[in-house]
Amino acid sequence: MTNVEKEKIANNLKAFYEQVGSQNKATERIKGAGVSTLSNMSKGKWDNITDGMWRKVAMQIGMPMEWVTVETTPFKKMNKLLRHSQEDSTVHAIIGMAGLGKTHALKMYEKENDNAYLISCREYWNRKDFLQEILRVIGVDSSGLSMPAMVWRVTAELKKKPNPLLMFDESDKLSDQVFSFFITFYNELENECGIVLSATSHLMKRIDKGLRLDRKGYKEIYSRIGRTFVELAPATKKELKTICMANNMDDTEKIKTTIENCEGDIRKVKDNVKAYRKKVIKEEAERAS
């Protein structure tokens, strides 16, 4: 947590003192934070205050907080594969159950790394839509370009960049006609650009079926992903608990119920945590009024 964020919380805390009447009354309302902790927050003595405590206080005084990313086992493995693909211009096909955190990991990687480009695939795209989206993501205007010109422009722009990476999220949603562009980009950018296909296990099943039926392009696609699918295991129960606690769910029974019912789906965990935080903020507002 940055000092700017802490400053904002400290200022809101001072306003909360005025709202409830005094620092002592605020202490009674804010669970898990003592008088000295709140006093130090207000006075800028922050060295011994954890990020978790800052978030806990922020939530209870009614401040919306950013979602805290926990580096789960699948998150770490995916990040490692993305790094390898970008640095060595390799290709990976990564699969995992829905709600595993694949999309979040891709977005974080794109945000934190230069020349990494995330394309969120859609089932309704035709070939032109697909190419236009890639050009948009890499920052190129596609207006007036024919499809051959768009293909050339994509490859030309990526070849200019050091260690570029194309990440296709939910790649199993693409039609066969669009999916076959993967072969074109691989051939044009081999050893010059990393490519990652991310999807559920449906991608593996689809390619297996394409191979059995000898559909056009599937042998080439299978060869170019190294005849390998990297399957991500779900986050552990301990990691799911850490996600809950890092995002200010501090009710032990609620955490337990959330983990038991989520079936490893981090998206469901996130929904439960957000609902819990909203409930806590509402209750605090009612007590303060």
Coordinates of N, CA and C in Angstrom, one line a residue, residues 49-275:
I49 N 2.4 -0.3 11.1 CA 1.0 -0.6 10.8 C 1.0 -1.4 9.5
T50 N 0.4 -2.6 9.6 CA 0.4 -3.5 8.4 C -0.6 -3.0 7.3
D51 N -0.4 -3.4 6.1 CA -1.3 -3.1 5.0 C -2.7 -3.6 5.3
G52 N -2.7 -4.8 6.0 CA -4.0 -5.4 6.3 C -4.8 -4.6 7.3
M53 N -4.1 -4.0 8.3 CA -4.8 -3.1 9.2 C -5.3 -1.9 8.5
W54 N -4.5 -1.3 7.6 CA -5.0 -0.1 6.9 C -6.3 -0.5 6.1
R55 N -6.3 -1.6 5.5 CA -7.5 -2.0 4.7 C -8.7 -2.3 5.6
K56 N -8.4 -2.9 6.8 CA -9.5 -3.2 7.7 C -10.2 -1.9 8.2
V57 N -9.3 -0.9 8.5 CA -9.9 0.4 9.0 C -10.6 1.1 7.9
A58 N -10.0 1.1 6.7 CA -10.7 1.7 5.5 C -12.1 1.2 5.3
M59 N -12.2 -0.2 5.3 CA -13.5 -0.8 5.1 C -14.5 -0.4 6.1
Q60 N -14.1 -0.3 7.4 CA -15.1 0.0 8.5 C -15.4 1.4 8.6
I61 N -14.7 2.3 7.9 CA -15.1 3.7 7.9 C -15.8 4.1 6.6
G62 N -16.1 3.0 5.8 CA -16.9 3.2 4.7 C -16.2 3.6 3.4
M63 N -14.9 3.3 3.3 CA -14.1 3.6 2.1 C -14.0 2.3 1.2
P64 N -14.4 2.5 -0.1 CA -14.2 1.4 -1.0 C -12.7 1.1 -1.2
M65 N -12.3 -0.2 -1.2 CA -10.9 -0.6 -1.4 C -10.7 -1.4 -2.6
E66 N -9.5 -1.2 -3.2 CA -9.1 -2.0 -4.4 C -9.0 -3.5 -4.0
W67 N -9.3 -4.3 -5.0 CA -9.1 -5.8 -4.7 C -7.7 -6.1 -4.6
V68 N -7.3 -6.9 -3.6 CA -5.9 -7.3 -3.3 C -5.7 -8.6 -4.0
T69 N -4.7 -8.6 -4.9 CA -4.3 -9.9 -5.6 C -3.4 -10.7 -4.7
V70 N -3.8 -12.0 -4.5 CA -3.0 -13.0 -3.8 C -2.4 -13.9 -4.9
E71 N -1.1 -14.1 -4.8 CA -0.4 -14.9 -5.8 C -0.5 -16.4 -5.4
T72 N -1.6 -16.9 -5.9 CA -1.9 -18.4 -5.7 C -1.0 -19.2 -6.5
T73 N -1.1 -20.5 -6.3 CA -0.3 -21.5 -7.1 C -0.5 -21.4 -8.6
P74 N -1.8 -21.3 -9.1 CA -2.0 -21.2 -10.5 C -1.6 -19.8 -11.0
F75 N -1.7 -18.8 -10.2 CA -1.3 -17.4 -10.6 C 0.2 -17.4 -10.8
K76 N 1.0 -18.0 -9.9 CA 2.4 -18.0 -10.0 C 2.9 -18.9 -11.2
K77 N 2.2 -20.0 -11.5 CA 2.6 -20.8 -12.6 C 2.3 -20.1 -13.9
M78 N 1.1 -19.5 -14.0 CA 0.8 -18.8 -15.2 C 1.7 -17.6 -15.5
N79 N 2.1 -16.9 -14.4 CA 3.0 -15.8 -14.6 C 4.4 -16.3 -15.1
K80 N 4.8 -17.5 -14.6 CA 6.1 -18.1 -15.0 C 6.0 -18.4 -16.5
L81 N 4.9 -19.0 -16.9 CA 4.8 -19.4 -18.3 C 4.7 -18.2 -19.2
L82 N 4.0 -17.1 -18.8 CA 4.0 -15.9 -19.6 C 5.3 -15.3 -19.7
R83 N 6.1 -15.3 -18.6 CA 7.4 -14.7 -18.6 C 8.3 -15.5 -19.6
H84 N 8.2 -16.8 -19.5 CA 9.0 -17.7 -20.4 C 8.7 -17.4 -21.9
S85 N 7.4 -17.4 -22.1 CA 6.9 -17.1 -23.5 C 7.4 -15.8 -24.1
Q86 N 7.4 -14.8 -23.2 CA 7.8 -13.4 -23.7 C 9.3 -13.4 -23.9
E87 N 10.1 -13.9 -22.9 CA 11.5 -13.8 -23.0 C 12.1 -14.6 -24.0
D88 N 11.5 -15.8 -24.3 CA 12.1 -16.8 -25.2 C 11.3 -16.9 -26.5
S89 N 10.3 -16.1 -26.7 CA 9.5 -16.2 -27.9 C 8.9 -17.6 -28.2
T90 N 8.4 -18.2 -27.1 CA 7.8 -19.5 -27.2 C 6.3 -19.5 -27.2
V91 N 5.7 -20.6 -27.5 CA 4.2 -20.7 -27.5 C 3.8 -21.7 -26.4
H92 N 2.7 -21.2 -25.7 CA 2.1 -22.1 -24.6 C 0.6 -22.1 -24.8
A93 N 0.0 -23.3 -24.6 CA -1.4 -23.4 -24.5 C -1.8 -23.8 -23.1
I94 N -2.4 -22.8 -22.4 CA -2.6 -23.0 -20.9 C -4.1 -23.2 -20.7
I95 N -4.5 -24.2 -20.0 CA -5.9 -24.5 -19.7 C -6.1 -24.7 -18.2
G96 N -7.3 -24.4 -17.8 CA -7.7 -24.5 -16.4 C -9.2 -24.2 -16.3
M97 N -9.8 -24.7 -15.2 CA -11.2 -24.5 -14.9 C -11.6 -23.0 -14.9
A98 N -12.9 -22.8 -15.2 CA -13.4 -21.4 -15.1 C -13.3 -20.9 -13.7
G99 N -12.9 -19.7 -13.5 CA -12.9 -19.1 -12.1 C -11.5 -19.4 -11.4
L100 N -10.6 -19.9 -12.2 CA -9.2 -20.2 -11.6 C -8.4 -18.9 -11.4
G101 N -8.7 -17.9 -12.1 CA -8.0 -16.6 -12.1 C -7.1 -16.4 -13.3
K102 N -7.3 -17.1 -14.4 CA -6.5 -17.0 -15.6 C -6.6 -15.6 -16.1
T103 N -7.8 -15.1 -16.3 CA -8.0 -13.7 -16.9 C -7.3 -12.7 -16.0
H104 N -7.5 -12.8 -14.7 CA -6.9 -11.8 -13.8 C -5.4 -11.8 -13.9
A105 N -4.8 -13.0 -14.0 CA -3.3 -13.1 -14.2 C -2.9 -12.5 -15.5
L106 N -3.6 -12.7 -16.5 CA -3.3 -12.1 -17.8 C -3.3 -10.6 -17.8
K107 N -4.4 -10.1 -17.2 CA -4.5 -8.6 -17.1 C -3.4 -8.0 -16.2
M108 N -3.0 -8.7 -15.1 CA -2.0 -8.2 -14.3 C -0.6 -8.2 -15.1
Y109 N -0.4 -9.3 -15.8 CA 0.8 -9.4 -16.6 C 0.9 -8.3 -17.6
E110 N -0.2 -8.0 -18.3 CA -0.2 -7.0 -19.3 C 0.1 -5.6 -18.7
K111 N -0.5 -5.4 -17.5 CA -0.4 -4.1 -16.9 C 1.1 -3.9 -16.4
E112 N 1.8 -4.9 -16.0 CA 3.1 -4.8 -15.4 C 4.3 -5.0 -16.3
N113 N 4.0 -5.4 -17.6 CA 5.1 -5.7 -18.5 C 4.9 -5.0 -19.9
D114 N 6.0 -4.4 -20.3 CA 6.0 -3.7 -21.6 C 5.8 -4.8 -22.8
N115 N 5.2 -4.3 -23.8 CA 5.0 -5.1 -25.1 C 4.3 -6.5 -24.9
A116 N 3.5 -6.5 -23.8 CA 2.6 -7.7 -23.6 C 1.2 -7.3 -23.9
Y117 N 0.5 -8.0 -24.8 CA -0.8 -7.5 -25.4 C -1.8 -8.6 -25.2
L118 N -2.9 -8.2 -24.5 CA -4.0 -9.2 -24.2 C -5.2 -9.0 -25.1
I119 N -5.6 -10.0 -25.8 CA -6.7 -10.0 -26.6 C -7.8 -10.9 -26.0
S120 N -8.9 -10.3 -25.6 CA -10.0 -11.1 -25.0 C -10.9 -11.6 -26.1
C121 N -10.9 -12.8 -26.4 CA -11.6 -13.4 -27.6 C -13.1 -13.4 -27.4
R122 N -13.8 -13.3 -28.5 CA -15.3 -13.4 -28.5 C -15.8 -14.4 -29.6
E123 N -16.8 -15.1 -29.2 CA -17.3 -16.1 -30.2 C -17.9 -15.6 -31.4
Y124 N -18.4 -14.3 -31.4 CA -19.0 -13.7 -32.6 C -18.1 -13.0 -33.5
W125 N -16.8 -13.0 -33.3 CA -15.8 -12.4 -34.2 C -15.7 -13.1 -35.5
N126 N -15.6 -12.3 -36.6 CA -15.1 -12.9 -37.8 C -13.6 -12.5 -37.9
R127 N -13.0 -12.9 -39.1 CA -11.6 -12.7 -39.2 C -11.2 -11.2 -39.1
K128 N -12.1 -10.3 -39.7 CA -11.8 -8.9 -39.7 C -11.9 -8.3 -38.3
D129 N -12.9 -8.7 -37.5 CA -13.0 -8.3 -36.1 C -11.8 -8.7 -35.3
F130 N -11.3 -9.9 -35.5 CA -10.2 -10.4 -34.8 C -8.9 -9.6 -35.1
L131 N -8.7 -9.3 -36.4 CA -7.5 -8.5 -36.7 C -7.6 -7.1 -36.2
Q132 N -8.8 -6.5 -36.3 CA -9.0 -5.1 -35.9 C -8.7 -5.0 -34.4
E133 N -9.1 -6.0 -33.6 CA -8.9 -6.0 -32.2 C -7.4 -6.1 -31.8
I134 N -6.7 -7.0 -32.5 CA -5.3 -7.1 -32.3 C -4.6 -5.7 -32.5
L135 N -4.9 -5.1 -33.7 CA -4.3 -3.8 -34.0 C -4.7 -2.8 -33.0
R136 N -6.0 -2.8 -32.5 CA -6.4 -1.8 -31.5 C -5.5 -2.0 -30.2
V137 N -5.4 -3.2 -29.8 CA -4.6 -3.5 -28.6 C -3.2 -3.1 -28.7
I138 N -2.6 -3.3 -29.8 CA -1.2 -2.9 -30.0 C -1.0 -1.4 -30.3
G139 N -2.1 -0.7 -30.5 CA -2.1 0.8 -30.7 C -2.0 1.2 -32.1
V140 N -2.6 0.5 -33.0 CA -2.6 0.8 -34.4 C -4.0 1.0 -35.0
D141 N -4.2 2.1 -35.7 CA -5.5 2.4 -36.4 C -5.7 1.5 -37.6
S142 N -6.7 0.7 -37.6 CA -7.0 -0.2 -38.7 C -7.9 0.3 -39.8
S143 N -8.2 1.6 -39.7 CA -9.2 2.2 -40.7 C -8.6 2.1 -42.1
G144 N -9.5 1.6 -43.0 CA -9.1 1.6 -44.4 C -8.2 0.4 -44.8
L145 N -7.8 -0.4 -43.9 CA -6.9 -1.5 -44.2 C -7.7 -2.8 -44.6
S146 N -7.2 -3.4 -45.7 CA -7.8 -4.7 -46.0 C -7.3 -5.8 -45.1
M147 N -7.8 -7.0 -45.1 CA -7.4 -8.0 -44.2 C -5.9 -8.4 -44.5
P148 N -5.5 -8.6 -45.7 CA -4.0 -8.9 -45.9 C -3.1 -7.7 -45.3
A149 N -3.6 -6.5 -45.5 CA -2.8 -5.4 -45.0 C -2.8 -5.4 -43.4
M150 N -3.9 -5.8 -42.8 CA -4.0 -5.8 -41.4 C -3.0 -6.9 -40.8
V151 N -3.0 -8.1 -41.5 CA -2.1 -9.1 -41.1 C -0.6 -8.6 -41.2
W152 N -0.3 -8.0 -42.3 CA 1.1 -7.5 -42.5 C 1.4 -6.4 -41.4
R153 N 0.4 -5.6 -41.1 CA 0.6 -4.5 -40.1 C 0.9 -5.1 -38.7
V154 N 0.1 -6.1 -38.3 CA 0.2 -6.7 -37.0 C 1.7 -7.3 -36.9
T155 N 2.1 -8.1 -37.9 CA 3.4 -8.7 -37.8 C 4.5 -7.6 -37.9
A156 N 4.3 -6.6 -38.7 CA 5.4 -5.6 -38.9 C 5.5 -4.8 -37.6
E157 N 4.4 -4.5 -36.9 CA 4.5 -3.7 -35.7 C 5.1 -4.5 -34.6
L158 N 4.8 -5.8 -34.5 CA 5.3 -6.6 -33.4 C 6.8 -6.9 -33.6
K159 N 7.2 -7.0 -34.9 CA 8.7 -7.2 -35.1 C 9.5 -6.0 -34.7
K160 N 8.9 -4.9 -34.6 CA 9.7 -3.7 -34.2 C 10.0 -3.6 -32.7
K161 N 9.2 -4.4 -32.0 CA 9.2 -4.3 -30.5 C 10.1 -5.4 -29.9
P162 N 10.8 -5.1 -28.8 CA 11.7 -6.1 -28.1 C 10.8 -7.0 -27.3
N163 N 11.0 -8.3 -27.5 CA 10.3 -9.3 -26.8 C 8.8 -9.1 -26.7
P164 N 8.1 -9.0 -27.8 CA 6.6 -8.9 -27.7 C 5.9 -10.2 -27.3
L165 N 4.7 -10.0 -26.8 CA 3.9 -11.2 -26.3 C 2.5 -11.0 -26.7
L166 N 1.9 -11.9 -27.4 CA 0.4 -11.9 -27.7 C -0.2 -12.9 -26.8
M167 N -1.2 -12.5 -26.0 CA -2.0 -13.4 -25.1 C -3.4 -13.4 -25.5
F168 N -3.9 -14.6 -25.9 CA -5.3 -14.8 -26.3 C -6.1 -15.4 -25.2
D169 N -6.9 -14.6 -24.5 CA -7.7 -15.1 -23.4 C -9.0 -15.7 -24.0
E170 N -9.5 -16.8 -23.4 CA -10.7 -17.5 -23.9 C -10.6 -17.8 -25.4
S171 N -9.4 -18.3 -25.8 CA -9.2 -18.6 -27.2 C -10.1 -19.7 -27.7
D172 N -10.6 -20.5 -26.9 CA -11.5 -21.6 -27.3 C -12.8 -21.1 -27.9
K173 N -13.1 -19.8 -27.7 CA -14.3 -19.2 -28.2 C -14.3 -18.8 -29.7
L174 N -13.1 -18.8 -30.3 CA -12.9 -18.4 -31.7 C -13.4 -19.5 -32.6
S175 N -14.0 -19.1 -33.7 CA -14.4 -20.0 -34.7 C -13.2 -20.6 -35.4
D176 N -13.4 -21.7 -36.1 CA -12.2 -22.4 -36.8 C -11.6 -21.4 -37.7
Q177 N -12.4 -20.7 -38.5 CA -11.8 -19.8 -39.5 C -10.9 -18.7 -38.8
V178 N -11.3 -18.2 -37.7 CA -10.5 -17.2 -37.0 C -9.3 -17.9 -36.3
F179 N -9.6 -19.0 -35.7 CA -8.6 -19.7 -34.9 C -7.4 -20.1 -35.8
S180 N -7.6 -20.3 -37.1 CA -6.6 -20.7 -38.0 C -5.5 -19.6 -38.2
F181 N -5.9 -18.3 -37.8 CA -4.9 -17.2 -37.9 C -3.7 -17.5 -37.0
F182 N -3.9 -18.3 -36.0 CA -2.8 -18.6 -35.1 C -1.6 -19.2 -35.9
I183 N -1.9 -20.0 -36.9 CA -0.9 -20.6 -37.7 C -0.1 -19.5 -38.5
T184 N -0.9 -18.5 -39.0 CA -0.3 -17.4 -39.8 C 0.6 -16.6 -38.9
F185 N 0.2 -16.3 -37.7 CA 1.0 -15.4 -36.8 C 2.2 -16.2 -36.3
Y186 N 2.0 -17.5 -36.0 CA 3.2 -18.3 -35.6 C 4.2 -18.3 -36.7
N187 N 3.8 -18.6 -38.0 CA 4.7 -18.6 -39.1 C 5.5 -17.3 -39.3
E188 N 4.7 -16.2 -39.2 CA 5.3 -14.9 -39.5 C 6.2 -14.4 -38.3
L189 N 5.9 -14.8 -37.1 CA 6.5 -14.3 -35.9 C 7.4 -15.3 -35.2
E190 N 7.6 -16.4 -35.8 CA 8.4 -17.5 -35.1 C 9.8 -16.9 -34.6
N191 N 10.1 -17.2 -33.4 CA 11.3 -16.7 -32.7 C 11.4 -15.2 -32.6
E192 N 10.3 -14.5 -32.9 CA 10.3 -13.0 -32.7 C 9.2 -12.5 -31.8
C193 N 8.2 -13.4 -31.4 CA 7.1 -13.0 -30.6 C 6.6 -14.2 -29.8
G194 N 6.4 -14.1 -28.5 CA 5.7 -15.1 -27.8 C 4.2 -15.1 -28.0
I195 N 3.6 -16.3 -27.9 CA 2.2 -16.4 -28.1 C 1.6 -17.4 -27.0
V196 N 0.6 -16.9 -26.4 CA 0.0 -17.8 -25.3 C -1.5 -17.9 -25.6
L197 N -2.0 -19.1 -25.6 CA -3.5 -19.4 -25.7 C -3.9 -19.8 -24.3
S198 N -4.9 -19.1 -23.8 CA -5.5 -19.4 -22.5 C -7.0 -19.7 -22.7
A199 N -7.4 -20.8 -22.0 CA -8.8 -21.3 -22.1 C -9.1 -22.3 -21.1
T200 N -10.3 -22.8 -21.1 CA -10.7 -23.9 -20.3 C -10.3 -25.2 -21.0
S201 N -10.6 -26.3 -20.4 CA -10.2 -27.6 -21.0 C -10.9 -27.9 -22.3
H202 N -11.9 -27.0 -22.6 CA -12.6 -27.2 -23.9 C -11.6 -27.0 -25.1
L203 N -10.6 -26.2 -24.9 CA -9.6 -26.0 -26.0 C -8.9 -27.3 -26.3
M204 N -8.5 -28.0 -25.3 CA -7.8 -29.3 -25.5 C -8.8 -30.3 -26.2
K205 N -10.0 -30.4 -25.7 CA -11.0 -31.3 -26.3 C -11.3 -30.9 -27.7
R206 N -11.3 -29.6 -28.0 CA -11.6 -29.2 -29.4 C -10.5 -29.6 -30.3
I207 N -9.3 -29.4 -29.9 CA -8.1 -29.7 -30.7 C -8.0 -31.2 -30.9
D208 N -8.3 -32.0 -29.8 CA -8.3 -33.4 -29.9 C -9.3 -33.9 -30.9
K209 N -10.5 -33.3 -30.9 CA -11.5 -33.7 -31.9 C -11.1 -33.3 -33.3
G210 N -10.5 -32.1 -33.4 CA -10.1 -31.7 -34.7 C -9.0 -32.6 -35.3
L211 N -8.2 -33.1 -34.4 CA -7.1 -34.1 -34.9 C -7.8 -35.4 -35.3
R212 N -8.7 -35.9 -34.5 CA -9.4 -37.2 -34.9 C -10.1 -37.1 -36.2
L213 N -10.8 -35.9 -36.4 CA -11.6 -35.7 -37.6 C -10.8 -35.2 -38.8
D214 N -9.5 -35.0 -38.5 CA -8.5 -34.5 -39.6 C -9.0 -33.2 -40.2
R215 N -9.5 -32.3 -39.3 CA -9.9 -31.0 -39.8 C -8.8 -30.1 -40.2
K216 N -9.0 -29.3 -41.1 CA -7.9 -28.4 -41.7 C -7.3 -27.5 -40.6
G217 N -6.0 -27.5 -40.5 CA -5.3 -26.6 -39.7 C -5.0 -27.2 -38.3
Y218 N -5.7 -28.2 -37.9 CA -5.5 -28.7 -36.5 C -4.2 -29.4 -36.2
K219 N -3.7 -30.1 -37.2 CA -2.4 -30.7 -37.0 C -1.3 -29.6 -36.9
E220 N -1.4 -28.6 -37.7 CA -0.5 -27.5 -37.6 C -0.5 -26.8 -36.3
I221 N -1.8 -26.5 -35.8 CA -1.9 -25.8 -34.5 C -1.3 -26.7 -33.4
Y222 N -1.7 -28.0 -33.4 CA -1.2 -28.9 -32.4 C 0.4 -28.9 -32.3
S223 N 0.9 -28.9 -33.5 CA 2.4 -28.9 -33.6 C 3.0 -27.6 -33.1
R224 N 2.4 -26.5 -33.4 CA 2.9 -25.2 -33.0 C 2.8 -24.9 -31.5
I225 N 1.9 -25.6 -30.8 CA 1.8 -25.5 -29.3 C 2.7 -26.6 -28.6
G226 N 3.6 -27.2 -29.4 CA 4.5 -28.2 -28.9 C 3.8 -29.5 -28.5
R227 N 2.6 -29.7 -29.0 CA 1.8 -30.9 -28.7 C 1.6 -31.1 -27.2
T228 N 1.5 -29.9 -26.6 CA 1.4 -30.0 -25.1 C 0.3 -28.9 -24.6
F229 N -0.5 -29.3 -23.7 CA -1.3 -28.4 -23.0 C -0.9 -28.3 -21.5
V230 N -0.7 -27.1 -21.0 CA -0.3 -26.9 -19.6 C -1.5 -26.7 -18.8
E231 N -1.8 -27.6 -17.9 CA -3.1 -27.6 -17.1 C -2.8 -27.0 -15.8
L232 N -3.5 -26.0 -15.4 CA -3.3 -25.3 -14.1 C -4.2 -26.0 -13.0
A233 N -3.6 -26.3 -11.9 CA -4.4 -26.8 -10.7 C -5.1 -25.7 -10.0
P234 N -6.2 -25.9 -9.4 CA -6.9 -24.9 -8.6 C -6.1 -24.4 -7.4
A235 N -6.4 -23.2 -6.9 CA -5.8 -22.7 -5.7 C -6.2 -23.6 -4.5
T236 N -5.3 -23.7 -3.6 CA -5.5 -24.5 -2.4 C -6.5 -23.8 -1.5
K237 N -7.1 -24.6 -0.5 CA -8.0 -24.0 0.5 C -7.3 -22.9 1.3
K238 N -6.0 -23.2 1.6 CA -5.2 -22.2 2.4 C -5.1 -20.9 1.6
E239 N -4.9 -21.0 0.3 CA -4.7 -19.8 -0.6 C -6.1 -19.1 -0.7
L240 N -7.2 -19.8 -0.8 CA -8.5 -19.2 -0.8 C -8.8 -18.4 0.5
K241 N -8.3 -19.0 1.6 CA -8.5 -18.3 2.9 C -7.7 -17.1 2.9
T242 N -6.5 -17.1 2.4 CA -5.6 -15.9 2.3 C -6.3 -14.8 1.5
I243 N -6.9 -15.2 0.4 CA -7.6 -14.2 -0.5 C -8.7 -13.5 0.4
C244 N -9.5 -14.3 1.1 CA -10.5 -13.7 1.9 C -10.0 -12.8 2.9
M245 N -9.0 -13.2 3.7 CA -8.4 -12.4 4.7 C -7.7 -11.1 4.2
A246 N -7.0 -11.3 3.1 CA -6.3 -10.1 2.5 C -7.3 -9.0 2.0
N247 N -8.5 -9.5 1.7 CA -9.5 -8.5 1.3 C -10.6 -8.2 2.3
N248 N -10.2 -8.4 3.6 CA -10.9 -7.9 4.7 C -12.2 -8.7 5.1
M249 N -12.2 -10.0 4.7 CA -13.2 -10.8 5.3 C -12.6 -11.5 6.5
D250 N -13.0 -11.0 7.7 CA -12.4 -11.5 8.9 C -13.3 -12.3 9.8
D251 N -14.5 -12.7 9.3 CA -15.4 -13.5 10.0 C -15.0 -15.0 9.7
T252 N -14.5 -15.7 10.7 CA -14.0 -17.1 10.5 C -15.0 -18.0 9.9
E253 N -16.3 -18.0 10.4 CA -17.3 -18.9 9.9 C -17.7 -18.5 8.4
K254 N -17.7 -17.2 8.1 CA -18.0 -16.8 6.8 C -16.9 -17.2 5.8
I255 N -15.7 -17.2 6.2 CA -14.6 -17.6 5.4 C -14.7 -19.1 5.1
K256 N -15.0 -19.9 6.2 CA -15.1 -21.3 6.1 C -16.2 -21.7 5.1
T257 N -17.4 -21.1 5.3 CA -18.5 -21.3 4.4 C -18.2 -21.0 2.9
T258 N -17.5 -19.8 2.7 CA -17.1 -19.4 1.4 C -16.3 -20.4 0.7
I259 N -15.3 -20.9 1.4 CA -14.3 -21.9 0.8 C -15.0 -23.2 0.5
E260 N -15.8 -23.6 1.4 CA -16.5 -24.9 1.3 C -17.5 -24.9 0.1
N261 N -18.1 -23.8 -0.2 CA -19.1 -23.7 -1.3 C -18.6 -23.2 -2.6
C262 N -17.3 -22.7 -2.7 CA -16.9 -22.1 -3.9 C -16.4 -23.1 -5.0
E263 N -16.1 -24.3 -4.6 CA -15.6 -25.3 -5.5 C -14.3 -24.9 -6.2
G264 N -13.5 -24.1 -5.5 CA -12.2 -23.6 -6.1 C -12.4 -22.5 -7.0
D265 N -13.6 -21.9 -7.2 CA -13.8 -20.8 -8.1 C -13.5 -19.5 -7.4
I266 N -12.4 -18.8 -7.8 CA -12.0 -17.6 -7.2 C -13.0 -16.5 -7.5
R267 N -13.7 -16.6 -8.6 CA -14.7 -15.6 -9.0 C -15.8 -15.6 -7.9
K268 N -16.2 -16.8 -7.5 CA -17.3 -16.9 -6.5 C -16.8 -16.4 -5.1
V269 N -15.5 -16.7 -4.8 CA -14.9 -16.2 -3.6 C -15.0 -14.6 -3.6
K270 N -14.6 -14.1 -4.7 CA -14.6 -12.6 -4.8 C -16.0 -12.0 -4.6
D271 N -17.0 -12.6 -5.2 CA -18.4 -12.2 -5.1 C -18.8 -12.2 -3.6
N272 N -18.4 -13.3 -2.9 CA -18.8 -13.4 -1.5 C -18.1 -12.4 -0.6
V273 N -16.8 -12.2 -0.9 CA -16.0 -11.2 -0.1 C -16.6 -9.8 -0.3
K274 N -16.9 -9.4 -1.6 CA -17.5 -8.1 -1.9 C -18.8 -7.9 -1.2
A275 N -19.6 -9.0 -1.2 CA -21.0 -8.9 -0.5 C -20.8 -8.7 1.0

